[in-house]
mmCIF file of C-alpha atoms in Angstrom:
data_model
loop_
_atom_site.group_PDB
_atom_site.id
_atom_site.type_symbol
_atom_site.label_atom_id
_atom_site.label_comp_id
_atom_site.label_asym_id
_atom_site.label_seq_id
_atom_site.Cartn_x
_atom_site.Cartn_y
_atom_site.Cartn_z
ATOM 1 C CA MET A 1 -52.318 -10.691 64.377
ATOM 2 C CA PRO A 2 -50.723 -10.725 60.546
ATOM 3 C CA VAL A 3 -47.072 -12.229 60.894
ATOM 4 C CA LEU A 4 -45.016 -9.509 58.942
ATOM 5 C CA HIS A 5 -41.405 -11.259 58.527
ATOM 6 C CA SER A 6 -39.533 -11.224 55.569
ATOM 7 C CA ARG A 7 -35.777 -11.376 54.162
ATOM 8 C CA HIS A 8 -34.035 -8.933 52.197
ATOM 9 C CA PRO A 9 -32.335 -10.205 48.816
ATOM 10 C CA ARG A 10 -28.831 -10.366 50.572
ATOM 11 C CA GLY A 11 -30.334 -12.221 53.434
ATOM 12 C CA THR A 12 -31.167 -9.750 56.349
ATOM 13 C CA LEU A 13 -34.264 -10.745 58.406
ATOM 14 C CA GLU A 14 -37.044 -7.864 58.250
ATOM 15 C CA LEU A 15 -38.990 -8.963 61.461
ATOM 16 C CA GLU A 16 -42.050 -6.836 62.406
ATOM 17 C CA LEU A 17 -43.509 -7.159 65.941
ATOM 18 C CA GLY A 18 -47.100 -6.490 66.686
ATOM 19 C CA ASP A 19 -47.879 -2.978 68.331
ATOM 20 C CA TRP A 20 -47.924 -3.255 72.486
ATOM 21 C CA MET A 21 -50.664 -0.276 73.128
ATOM 22 C CA ASP A 22 -53.408 -2.258 70.898
ATOM 23 C CA ASN A 23 -52.572 -5.882 71.243
ATOM 24 C CA ARG A 24 -50.074 -6.531 73.778
ATOM 25 C CA ARG A 25 -47.368 -8.458 72.067
ATOM 26 C CA TYR A 26 -43.861 -8.811 72.769
ATOM 27 C CA ARG A 27 -40.793 -10.407 71.488
ATOM 28 C CA VAL A 28 -38.689 -12.684 73.484
ATOM 29 C CA LEU A 29 -34.999 -13.386 71.824
ATOM 30 C CA ALA A 30 -32.415 -15.943 72.902
ATOM 31 C CA VAL A 31 -28.551 -16.453 72.063
ATOM 32 C CA ASP A 32 -27.970 -20.404 71.707
ATOM 33 C CA HIS A 33 -24.236 -20.828 70.950
ATOM 34 C CA ASP A 34 -24.220 -17.481 68.727
ATOM 35 C CA LEU A 35 -27.626 -18.902 67.130
ATOM 36 C CA LEU A 36 -30.144 -16.326 67.453
ATOM 37 C CA SER A 37 -34.160 -17.213 68.203
ATOM 38 C CA PHE A 38 -37.279 -15.440 68.978
ATOM 39 C CA ALA A 39 -40.789 -16.031 69.709
ATOM 40 C CA ASP A 40 -43.226 -13.300 69.427
ATOM 41 C CA LEU A 41 -46.079 -13.587 72.144
ATOM 42 C CA LYS A 42 -49.015 -12.202 73.508
ATOM 43 C CA PHE A 43 -48.869 -10.753 77.609
ATOM 44 C CA GLU A 44 -50.194 -12.817 80.333
ATOM 45 C CA GLN A 45 -50.412 -16.116 77.765
ATOM 46 C CA TRP A 46 -48.954 -18.823 79.953
ATOM 47 C CA PRO A 47 -46.574 -20.847 79.290
ATOM 48 C CA VAL A 48 -43.982 -18.971 77.472
ATOM 49 C CA VAL A 49 -42.625 -21.619 74.917
ATOM 50 C CA LEU A 50 -38.901 -20.778 72.822
ATOM 51 C CA VAL A 51 -36.883 -23.820 71.059
ATOM 52 C CA THR A 52 -33.409 -22.745 70.641
ATOM 53 C CA ASN A 53 -31.914 -25.693 69.592
ATOM 54 C CA PRO A 54 -32.622 -26.825 66.569
ATOM 55 C CA LYS A 55 -33.491 -23.180 65.009
ATOM 56 C CA ASP A 56 -36.270 -22.564 63.388
ATOM 57 C CA ALA A 57 -35.312 -22.967 59.502
ATOM 58 C CA GLN A 58 -36.896 -19.996 58.174
ATOM 59 C CA TYR A 59 -35.081 -17.802 60.158
ATOM 60 C CA MET A 60 -31.391 -19.232 59.786
ATOM 61 C CA HIS A 61 -28.654 -16.947 58.415
ATOM 62 C CA PRO A 62 -25.969 -18.921 56.972
ATOM 63 C CA GLY A 63 -23.328 -16.079 55.974
ATOM 64 C CA ALA A 64 -23.636 -14.827 59.872
ATOM 65 C CA GLU A 65 -24.468 -17.687 62.269
ATOM 66 C CA PRO A 66 -22.611 -21.028 62.791
ATOM 67 C CA LEU A 67 -25.486 -23.066 61.585
ATOM 68 C CA GLY A 68 -22.730 -26.285 61.726
ATOM 69 C CA ARG A 69 -23.016 -26.285 65.403
ATOM 70 C CA VAL A 70 -26.974 -27.869 65.228
ATOM 71 C CA ARG A 71 -25.820 -30.875 63.472
ATOM 72 C CA ARG A 72 -23.254 -31.183 66.056
ATOM 73 C CA SER A 73 -25.348 -30.813 69.185
ATOM 74 C CA THR A 74 -26.090 -33.301 71.756
ATOM 75 C CA HIS A 75 -29.419 -32.060 72.856
ATOM 76 C CA ILE A 76 -32.519 -30.393 71.998
ATOM 77 C CA ARG A 77 -32.676 -27.249 74.153
ATOM 78 C CA ILE A 78 -35.928 -25.222 75.084
ATOM 79 C CA LEU A 79 -36.862 -22.313 77.041
ATOM 80 C CA ALA A 80 -39.904 -22.687 78.903
ATOM 81 C CA PHE A 81 -41.107 -20.718 82.032
ATOM 82 C CA SER A 82 -44.836 -19.576 83.242
ATOM 83 C CA GLU A 83 -46.389 -17.724 86.625
ATOM 84 C CA ALA A 84 -46.695 -21.533 87.642
ATOM 85 C CA PRO A 85 -44.550 -24.067 87.960
ATOM 86 C CA ILE A 86 -43.554 -26.158 84.816
ATOM 87 C CA THR A 87 -44.669 -29.396 84.885
ATOM 88 C CA ALA A 88 -44.228 -31.116 81.600
ATOM 89 C CA VAL A 89 -42.038 -30.143 78.485
ATOM 90 C CA HIS A 90 -43.140 -33.031 75.655
ATOM 91 C CA VAL A 91 -41.393 -32.916 72.680
ATOM 92 C CA SER A 92 -41.757 -34.735 69.072
ATOM 93 C CA ILE A 93 -40.261 -34.350 66.022
ATOM 94 C CA ASP A 94 -42.285 -35.087 62.676
ATOM 95 C CA GLY A 95 -44.964 -36.910 64.905
ATOM 96 C CA ASP A 96 -42.863 -38.986 66.437
ATOM 97 C CA PRO A 97 -42.696 -38.740 70.248
ATOM 98 C CA LEU A 98 -38.715 -38.095 71.945
ATOM 99 C CA GLY A 99 -39.971 -38.046 75.034
ATOM 100 C CA LYS A 100 -39.809 -35.506 77.981
ATOM 101 C CA GLY A 101 -37.615 -32.447 78.357
ATOM 102 C CA HIS A 102 -35.573 -32.139 81.913
ATOM 103 C CA SER A 103 -34.591 -28.600 83.729
ATOM 104 C CA ALA A 104 -31.061 -27.786 83.050
ATOM 105 C CA GLY A 105 -31.466 -24.961 85.444
ATOM 106 C CA GLY A 106 -33.716 -22.105 85.224
ATOM 107 C CA PRO A 107 -36.228 -21.411 82.465
ATOM 108 C CA LEU A 108 -33.723 -24.434 79.991
ATOM 109 C CA TYR A 109 -34.978 -27.378 79.237
ATOM 110 C CA VAL A 110 -32.991 -29.976 77.424
ATOM 111 C CA LEU A 111 -33.507 -33.404 75.781
ATOM 112 C CA PRO A 112 -31.059 -35.976 74.209
ATOM 113 C CA TRP A 113 -31.421 -36.248 70.572
ATOM 114 C CA ASP A 114 -29.705 -37.761 67.452
ATOM 115 C CA PRO A 115 -28.962 -35.180 64.504
ATOM 116 C CA SER A 116 -27.776 -37.498 62.098
ATOM 117 C CA LEU A 117 -31.659 -38.873 61.732
ATOM 118 C CA TYR A 118 -32.451 -35.429 60.243
ATOM 119 C CA LEU A 119 -29.677 -34.660 57.896
ATOM 120 C CA LYS A 120 -31.548 -34.537 55.038
ATOM 121 C CA GLY A 121 -34.818 -32.486 54.406
ATOM 122 C CA LEU A 122 -37.107 -30.413 55.898
ATOM 123 C CA HIS A 123 -38.445 -31.641 59.405
ATOM 124 C CA THR A 124 -40.941 -30.213 62.159
ATOM 125 C CA ILE A 125 -40.323 -30.284 65.673
ATOM 126 C CA GLN A 126 -43.101 -29.554 68.338
ATOM 127 C CA VAL A 127 -43.148 -28.688 71.964
ATOM 128 C CA LYS A 128 -46.080 -28.998 73.977
ATOM 129 C CA VAL A 129 -45.315 -27.414 77.503
ATOM 130 C CA GLU A 130 -47.850 -27.724 80.556
ATOM 131 C CA ASP A 131 -48.053 -26.051 83.840
ATOM 132 C CA SER A 132 -49.211 -26.814 87.431
ATOM 133 C CA ALA A 133 -51.851 -24.337 86.940
ATOM 134 C CA GLY A 134 -53.492 -26.686 84.260
ATOM 135 C CA ARG A 135 -52.557 -24.460 81.245
ATOM 136 C CA SER A 136 -50.416 -25.518 78.442
ATOM 137 C CA SER A 137 -48.846 -23.864 75.433
ATOM 138 C CA ALA A 138 -47.970 -25.267 71.991
ATOM 139 C CA ARG A 139 -45.107 -24.382 69.488
ATOM 140 C CA GLU A 140 -44.162 -25.865 66.064
ATOM 141 C CA GLN A 141 -41.311 -24.887 63.925
ATOM 142 C CA HIS A 142 -39.644 -26.470 60.842
ATOM 143 C CA PHE A 143 -35.777 -27.221 61.224
ATOM 144 C CA THR A 144 -33.427 -28.638 58.624
ATOM 145 C CA LEU A 145 -29.626 -29.339 59.113
ATOM 146 C CA GLU A 146 -29.049 -28.280 55.253
ATOM 147 C CA ASP A 147 -27.824 -24.744 54.965
ATOM 148 C CA ASN A 148 -29.126 -24.244 51.733
ATOM 149 C CA LEU A 149 -32.567 -25.597 52.565
ATOM 150 C CA ILE A 150 -34.487 -22.126 53.640
ATOM 151 C CA PRO A 151 -38.087 -22.163 53.458
ATOM 152 C CA GLY A 152 -39.496 -18.446 51.886
ATOM 153 C CA PHE A 153 -41.806 -16.167 53.353
ATOM 154 C CA GLY A 154 -45.125 -14.864 51.994
ATOM 155 C CA LEU A 155 -45.786 -13.245 48.966
ATOM 156 C CA VAL A 156 -48.120 -10.867 50.637
ATOM 157 C CA GLN A 157 -45.418 -10.284 53.580
ATOM 158 C CA SER A 158 -42.625 -9.772 51.622
ATOM 159 C CA PHE A 159 -44.754 -7.340 49.360
ATOM 160 C CA LEU A 160 -45.273 -5.161 52.601
ATOM 161 C CA LEU A 161 -42.195 -5.379 54.081
ATOM 162 C CA LEU A 162 -39.659 -5.094 51.218
ATOM 163 C CA THR A 163 -41.416 -3.151 48.521
ATOM 164 C CA ASP A 164 -40.703 0.616 48.416
ATOM 165 C CA HIS A 165 -44.123 2.137 49.023
ATOM 166 C CA TYR A 166 -43.286 5.274 48.072
ATOM 167 C CA ILE A 167 -41.967 4.687 44.663
ATOM 168 C CA LEU A 168 -44.882 2.587 44.009
ATOM 169 C CA GLY A 169 -47.512 4.894 45.586
ATOM 170 C CA ARG A 170 -45.620 7.637 42.971
ATOM 171 C CA ALA A 171 -46.275 5.521 40.278
ATOM 172 C CA LEU A 172 -49.624 4.435 40.453
ATOM 173 C CA PHE A 173 -50.752 7.825 41.545
ATOM 174 C CA ILE A 174 -49.054 9.260 38.001
ATOM 175 C CA PHE A 175 -50.586 6.530 36.055
ATOM 176 C CA THR A 176 -53.987 7.423 37.265
ATOM 177 C CA VAL A 177 -53.465 11.054 36.584
ATOM 178 C CA VAL A 178 -51.990 10.157 32.898
ATOM 179 C CA MET A 179 -55.019 7.954 32.643
ATOM 180 C CA ASN A 180 -57.734 10.651 33.240
ATOM 181 C CA VAL A 181 -56.231 13.638 32.170
ATOM 182 C CA GLY A 182 -54.641 11.645 28.906
ATOM 183 C CA GLY A 183 -57.895 10.360 28.027
ATOM 184 C CA LEU A 184 -59.849 13.629 28.236
ATOM 185 C CA MET A 185 -56.914 15.323 25.848
ATOM 186 C CA ALA A 186 -57.024 12.255 23.484
ATOM 187 C CA PHE A 187 -61.067 12.539 23.094
ATOM 188 C CA ARG A 188 -61.420 15.941 22.747
ATOM 189 C CA PHE A 189 -59.045 16.116 19.643
ATOM 190 C CA MET A 190 -59.347 12.228 18.286
ATOM 191 C CA ARG A 191 -61.815 11.369 15.634
ATOM 192 C CA VAL A 192 -64.631 9.178 16.847
ATOM 193 C CA SER A 193 -65.060 5.700 14.534
ATOM 194 C CA VAL A 194 -68.583 4.315 14.097
ATOM 195 C CA SER A 195 -69.033 1.020 14.940
ATOM 196 C CA ARG A 196 -71.549 -1.107 17.558
ATOM 197 C CA GLY A 197 -70.991 -2.216 20.777
ATOM 198 C CA LEU A 198 -70.441 -1.430 23.980
ATOM 199 C CA PRO A 199 -66.570 -0.171 23.348
ATOM 200 C CA ALA A 200 -68.278 2.198 20.675
ATOM 201 C CA HIS A 201 -70.781 3.483 23.033
ATOM 202 C CA ALA A 202 -67.716 4.367 25.840
ATOM 203 C CA CYS A 203 -65.803 5.891 23.234
ATOM 204 C CA PHE A 204 -68.603 8.133 22.312
ATOM 205 C CA ALA A 205 -69.538 8.967 25.581
ATOM 206 C CA LEU A 206 -66.200 10.278 26.328
ATOM 207 C CA GLN A 207 -65.929 12.366 22.896
ATOM 208 C CA LEU A 208 -69.212 13.717 24.399
ATOM 209 C CA VAL A 209 -67.893 14.979 27.806
ATOM 210 C CA SER A 210 -64.473 15.970 26.174
ATOM 211 C CA ARG A 211 -66.229 18.190 23.586
ATOM 212 C CA THR A 212 -68.343 19.713 25.795
ATOM 213 C CA ASP A 213 -65.988 22.950 27.196
ATOM 214 C CA ALA A 214 -67.987 22.944 30.498
ATOM 215 C CA PHE A 215 -67.270 19.365 31.163
ATOM 216 C CA PHE A 216 -63.800 19.309 30.048
ATOM 217 C CA TYR A 217 -62.057 22.124 31.449
ATOM 218 C CA SER A 218 -63.642 21.706 35.060
ATOM 219 C CA LEU A 219 -62.413 17.884 34.739
ATOM 220 C CA LEU A 220 -59.011 19.028 33.371
ATOM 221 C CA LEU A 221 -58.289 21.660 35.915
ATOM 222 C CA PHE A 222 -59.758 19.411 38.796
ATOM 223 C CA ASN A 223 -57.303 16.547 37.833
ATOM 224 C CA LEU A 224 -54.625 19.102 36.891
ATOM 225 C CA CYS A 225 -55.101 20.696 40.774
ATOM 226 C CA THR A 226 -54.979 17.109 42.533
ATOM 227 C CA ALA A 227 -51.865 16.118 40.605
ATOM 228 C CA LEU A 228 -49.622 19.455 40.989
ATOM 229 C CA GLY A 229 -52.172 21.694 43.130
ATOM 230 C CA PRO A 230 -52.212 22.337 47.019
ATOM 231 C CA TRP A 231 -54.936 19.603 48.321
ATOM 232 C CA PHE A 232 -55.581 21.912 51.096
ATOM 233 C CA ILE A 233 -54.079 25.253 52.707
ATOM 234 C CA GLY A 234 -54.596 25.474 56.954
ATOM 235 C CA GLU A 235 -53.054 24.959 60.160
ATOM 236 C CA LEU A 236 -51.340 21.889 59.760
ATOM 237 C CA ILE A 237 -49.323 22.094 62.860
ATOM 238 C CA ASP A 238 -50.528 24.272 66.150
ATOM 239 C CA GLY A 239 -49.548 27.573 65.282
ATOM 240 C CA HIS A 240 -48.039 27.088 62.067
ATOM 241 C CA LYS A 241 -49.741 27.341 58.670
ATOM 242 C CA GLY A 242 -48.560 25.024 54.983
ATOM 243 C CA ALA A 243 -50.008 23.583 52.039
ATOM 244 C CA CYS A 244 -50.510 19.728 51.570
ATOM 245 C CA PHE A 245 -49.714 18.612 47.940
ATOM 246 C CA ALA A 246 -49.393 15.123 46.370
ATOM 247 C CA PHE A 247 -45.561 14.726 46.371
ATOM 248 C CA GLY A 248 -45.628 16.803 50.177
ATOM 249 C CA VAL A 249 -46.039 19.414 52.631
ATOM 250 C CA PHE A 250 -45.106 22.759 52.648
ATOM 251 C CA ILE A 251 -45.004 24.287 56.408
ATOM 252 C CA ASP A 252 -43.743 27.641 57.207
ATOM 253 C CA GLY A 253 -41.087 27.546 53.908
ATOM 254 C CA HIS A 254 -39.905 24.056 54.772
ATOM 255 C CA TYR A 255 -40.599 21.106 52.294
ATOM 256 C CA LEU A 256 -41.258 17.795 53.870
ATOM 257 C CA GLU A 257 -41.719 14.752 51.585
ATOM 258 C CA GLY A 258 -44.666 13.125 51.424
ATOM 259 C CA SER A 259 -45.090 9.358 52.918
ATOM 260 C CA LEU A 260 -48.486 8.130 52.411
ATOM 261 C CA THR A 261 -49.595 11.315 50.372
ATOM 262 C CA TYR A 262 -49.239 9.538 46.992
ATOM 263 C CA VAL A 263 -51.601 6.494 47.805
ATOM 264 C CA VAL A 264 -54.319 9.086 49.412
ATOM 265 C CA GLY A 265 -54.140 10.667 45.853
ATOM 266 C CA VAL A 266 -54.447 7.532 44.252
ATOM 267 C CA ILE A 267 -57.304 6.839 46.419
ATOM 268 C CA GLN A 268 -58.791 10.003 45.501
ATOM 269 C CA MET A 269 -58.292 9.329 41.961
ATOM 270 C CA LEU A 270 -59.675 5.962 42.026
ATOM 271 C CA PHE A 271 -62.943 6.580 44.239
ATOM 272 C CA PHE A 272 -63.681 10.249 43.130
ATOM 273 C CA ASN A 273 -62.070 11.612 40.136
ATOM 274 C CA MET A 274 -62.326 8.786 37.498
ATOM 275 C CA PRO A 275 -65.429 7.841 38.879
ATOM 276 C CA LEU A 276 -67.194 11.296 38.288
ATOM 277 C CA THR A 277 -65.673 11.551 34.894
ATOM 278 C CA ALA A 278 -67.549 7.975 33.868
ATOM 279 C CA TYR A 279 -70.410 9.458 35.551
ATOM 280 C CA LEU A 280 -70.783 12.329 33.674
ATOM 281 C CA CYS A 281 -69.809 10.320 30.238
ATOM 282 C CA TRP A 282 -72.872 8.055 31.062
ATOM 283 C CA SER A 283 -75.223 10.941 31.798
ATOM 284 C CA ALA A 284 -74.101 12.691 28.322
ATOM 285 C CA HIS A 285 -74.992 9.383 26.688
ATOM 286 C CA HIS A 286 -78.241 9.463 27.883
ATOM 287 C CA ARG A 287 -78.924 13.434 27.232
ATOM 288 C CA CYS A 288 -77.388 12.676 23.998
ATOM 289 C CA HIS A 289 -80.467 10.283 22.749
ATOM 290 C CA GLY A 290 -82.745 12.476 24.122
ATOM 291 C CA HIS A 291 -83.277 11.199 27.698
ATOM 292 C CA THR A 292 -84.079 13.565 30.836
ATOM 293 C CA PHE A 293 -83.537 12.250 34.585
ATOM 294 C CA ARG A 294 -86.554 10.789 34.772
ATOM 295 C CA SER A 295 -87.217 9.703 31.055
ATOM 296 C CA HIS A 296 -84.356 7.462 31.387
ATOM 297 C CA PHE A 297 -85.691 5.808 34.032
ATOM 298 C CA ARG A 298 -88.238 4.450 31.733
ATOM 299 C CA LYS A 299 -86.087 2.864 29.212
ATOM 300 C CA PRO A 300 -86.792 -0.459 28.285
ATOM 301 C CA GLY A 301 -84.493 -3.033 30.568
ATOM 302 C CA CYS A 302 -82.850 0.495 32.277
ATOM 303 C CA SER A 303 -84.249 1.463 35.274
ATOM 304 C CA TRP A 304 -82.692 -0.959 37.768
ATOM 305 C CA SER A 305 -78.953 -0.555 36.221
ATOM 306 C CA SER A 306 -79.763 3.099 36.086
ATOM 307 C CA LEU A 307 -80.674 3.020 39.555
ATOM 308 C CA VAL A 308 -77.729 1.149 40.913
ATOM 309 C CA VAL A 309 -75.499 4.082 38.520
ATOM 310 C CA HIS A 310 -77.043 6.337 40.680
ATOM 311 C CA LEU A 311 -76.631 5.190 43.853
ATOM 312 C CA VAL A 312 -72.957 4.267 43.125
ATOM 313 C CA MET A 313 -72.016 8.058 42.711
ATOM 314 C CA LEU A 314 -74.458 9.054 45.794
ATOM 315 C CA LEU A 315 -72.421 6.929 47.668
ATOM 316 C CA LEU A 316 -68.912 8.407 46.017
ATOM 317 C CA LEU A 317 -70.395 11.709 46.684
ATOM 318 C CA VAL A 318 -71.354 10.917 50.401
ATOM 319 C CA TRP A 319 -67.795 9.371 50.981
ATOM 320 C CA GLN A 320 -66.178 12.756 49.316
ATOM 321 C CA ALA A 321 -68.402 14.921 51.983
ATOM 322 C CA GLN A 322 -67.028 12.699 54.506
ATOM 323 C CA SER A 323 -63.631 13.417 53.463
ATOM 324 C CA CYS A 324 -64.205 17.039 54.031
ATOM 325 C CA HIS A 325 -65.818 16.465 57.385
ATOM 326 C CA PHE A 326 -62.484 15.017 58.260
ATOM 327 C CA LEU A 327 -60.578 17.586 57.287
ATOM 328 C CA LEU A 328 -62.736 19.938 59.200
ATOM 329 C CA GLU A 329 -62.322 18.070 62.320
ATOM 330 C CA THR A 330 -58.596 17.456 62.032
ATOM 331 C CA TYR A 331 -57.157 20.700 60.506
ATOM 332 C CA GLY A 332 -60.105 23.623 61.219
ATOM 333 C CA LEU A 333 -62.231 25.703 59.120
ATOM 334 C CA MET A 334 -59.532 27.033 57.621
ATOM 335 C CA SER A 335 -58.478 23.834 55.774
ATOM 336 C CA PHE A 336 -62.005 22.950 55.156
ATOM 337 C CA LEU A 337 -62.332 26.159 53.374
ATOM 338 C CA MET A 338 -59.281 26.225 51.084
ATOM 339 C CA SER A 339 -59.490 22.575 49.834
ATOM 340 C CA PRO A 340 -59.679 22.069 46.152
ATOM 341 C CA VAL A 341 -59.686 18.594 45.961
ATOM 342 C CA ARG A 342 -61.906 17.972 49.151
ATOM 343 C CA THR A 343 -64.701 20.878 49.383
ATOM 344 C CA TRP A 344 -64.352 22.355 46.127
ATOM 345 C CA ALA A 345 -64.294 18.939 44.527
ATOM 346 C CA LEU A 346 -67.399 17.996 46.198
ATOM 347 C CA GLY A 347 -69.379 21.598 44.914
ATOM 348 C CA LEU A 348 -67.819 20.837 41.578
ATOM 349 C CA GLY A 349 -68.874 17.508 41.237
ATOM 350 C CA LEU A 350 -72.620 18.227 42.170
ATOM 351 C CA LEU A 351 -72.801 21.346 39.907
ATOM 352 C CA LEU A 352 -71.100 19.122 36.974
ATOM 353 C CA VAL A 353 -73.787 16.395 38.131
ATOM 354 C CA TYR A 354 -76.741 18.770 38.024
ATOM 355 C CA ARG A 355 -75.187 20.484 34.799
ATOM 356 C CA ALA A 356 -75.121 17.345 33.031
ATOM 357 C CA TRP A 357 -79.072 16.286 33.649
ATOM 358 C CA THR A 358 -80.487 19.640 33.428
ATOM 359 C CA GLY A 359 -78.299 21.981 30.677
ATOM 360 C CA PRO A 360 -78.424 21.781 27.322
ATOM 361 C CA SER A 361 -78.026 18.072 25.829
ATOM 362 C CA PRO A 362 -74.403 17.474 24.441
ATOM 363 C CA GLN A 363 -74.114 17.280 20.507
ATOM 364 C CA PHE A 364 -70.979 15.921 19.091
ATOM 365 C CA HIS A 365 -69.985 16.966 15.229
ATOM 366 C CA ASP A 366 -67.227 15.715 13.629
ATOM 367 C CA SER A 367 -65.790 17.716 10.502
ATOM 368 C CA ARG A 368 -68.228 15.499 8.192
ATOM 369 C CA LYS A 369 -71.409 14.433 9.670
ATOM 370 C CA SER A 370 -72.953 13.615 13.058
ATOM 371 C CA VAL A 371 -72.022 10.836 14.815
ATOM 372 C CA ALA A 372 -73.738 8.941 17.116
ATOM 373 C CA PRO A 373 -73.355 4.976 17.410
ATOM 374 C CA SER A 374 -76.454 2.865 17.384
#
């Protein structure tokens, strides 16, 4: 299980615990002289070990806890318990054995120590607990006696816990929509610059698609529907019909703001809308140069690359079909039939691909001459 712990800018800790249903995770907390310590554990893994003094440096809270008590303490304190009696509690600091902790009553084990030996820097305490059933558990944690020396958390954990994913998802969704729609609009009305190389071919292909009405208006309406229109309409809750949009859900006249809908929208844009546009550009470029679906495979050096492009597009169409099936299974037949962004989009994609390879070859003319990069 990944550890999802982090700290807010003002010092408040964000400590996610793994779920109980699938992973049987639970948390043991202890307050030792007003210092809170905890351990995230898996059910029925024995013995349980929790070091309460010195406290784990990563979870110190200087503004809210009396950390000076650790510097004035006389004993290392450990909570250790198991289904079977505890037989030994071994303690070491920075790899140097300090001895065995002795029971102070209940699950509490203590061992005398001299905090003055560890006043500077970051140190590591290792505890190994054994029980009479032959089982053992080890716990290792960093500690420090300096109030301003607090280790940070990982970048990934902090990003997952502290980022406003709703705002981020909305920004990414708007960006992908603007990229796709803006690209179509820009290349429909801008002049093509004659040059050589891959960028020139890409620009020329985008102009072919943007200036072919069947492609341009279909893709424009499809992307605008993904951004603004309903994704599907159906029975979202038993007995209650509604419509799902990128920005939320309407059910029986009530609006519910979406949480992950923008993320789903970004996935839709990245894995279907934009690849479909790119595939149509690639197909139109081949057709403009006189190739058909069969003949472009015989173009020197292009058979394998063409096959890869077709396979990728086929996989994306299959993924879109799977999304339609999921919609049918989850929300019923009405949602399946009334889904512009899933079911209708799949049909539109198939029609546009068919049109790209069987319809008239796209031609592009500017106001002065026919242009095609060589």
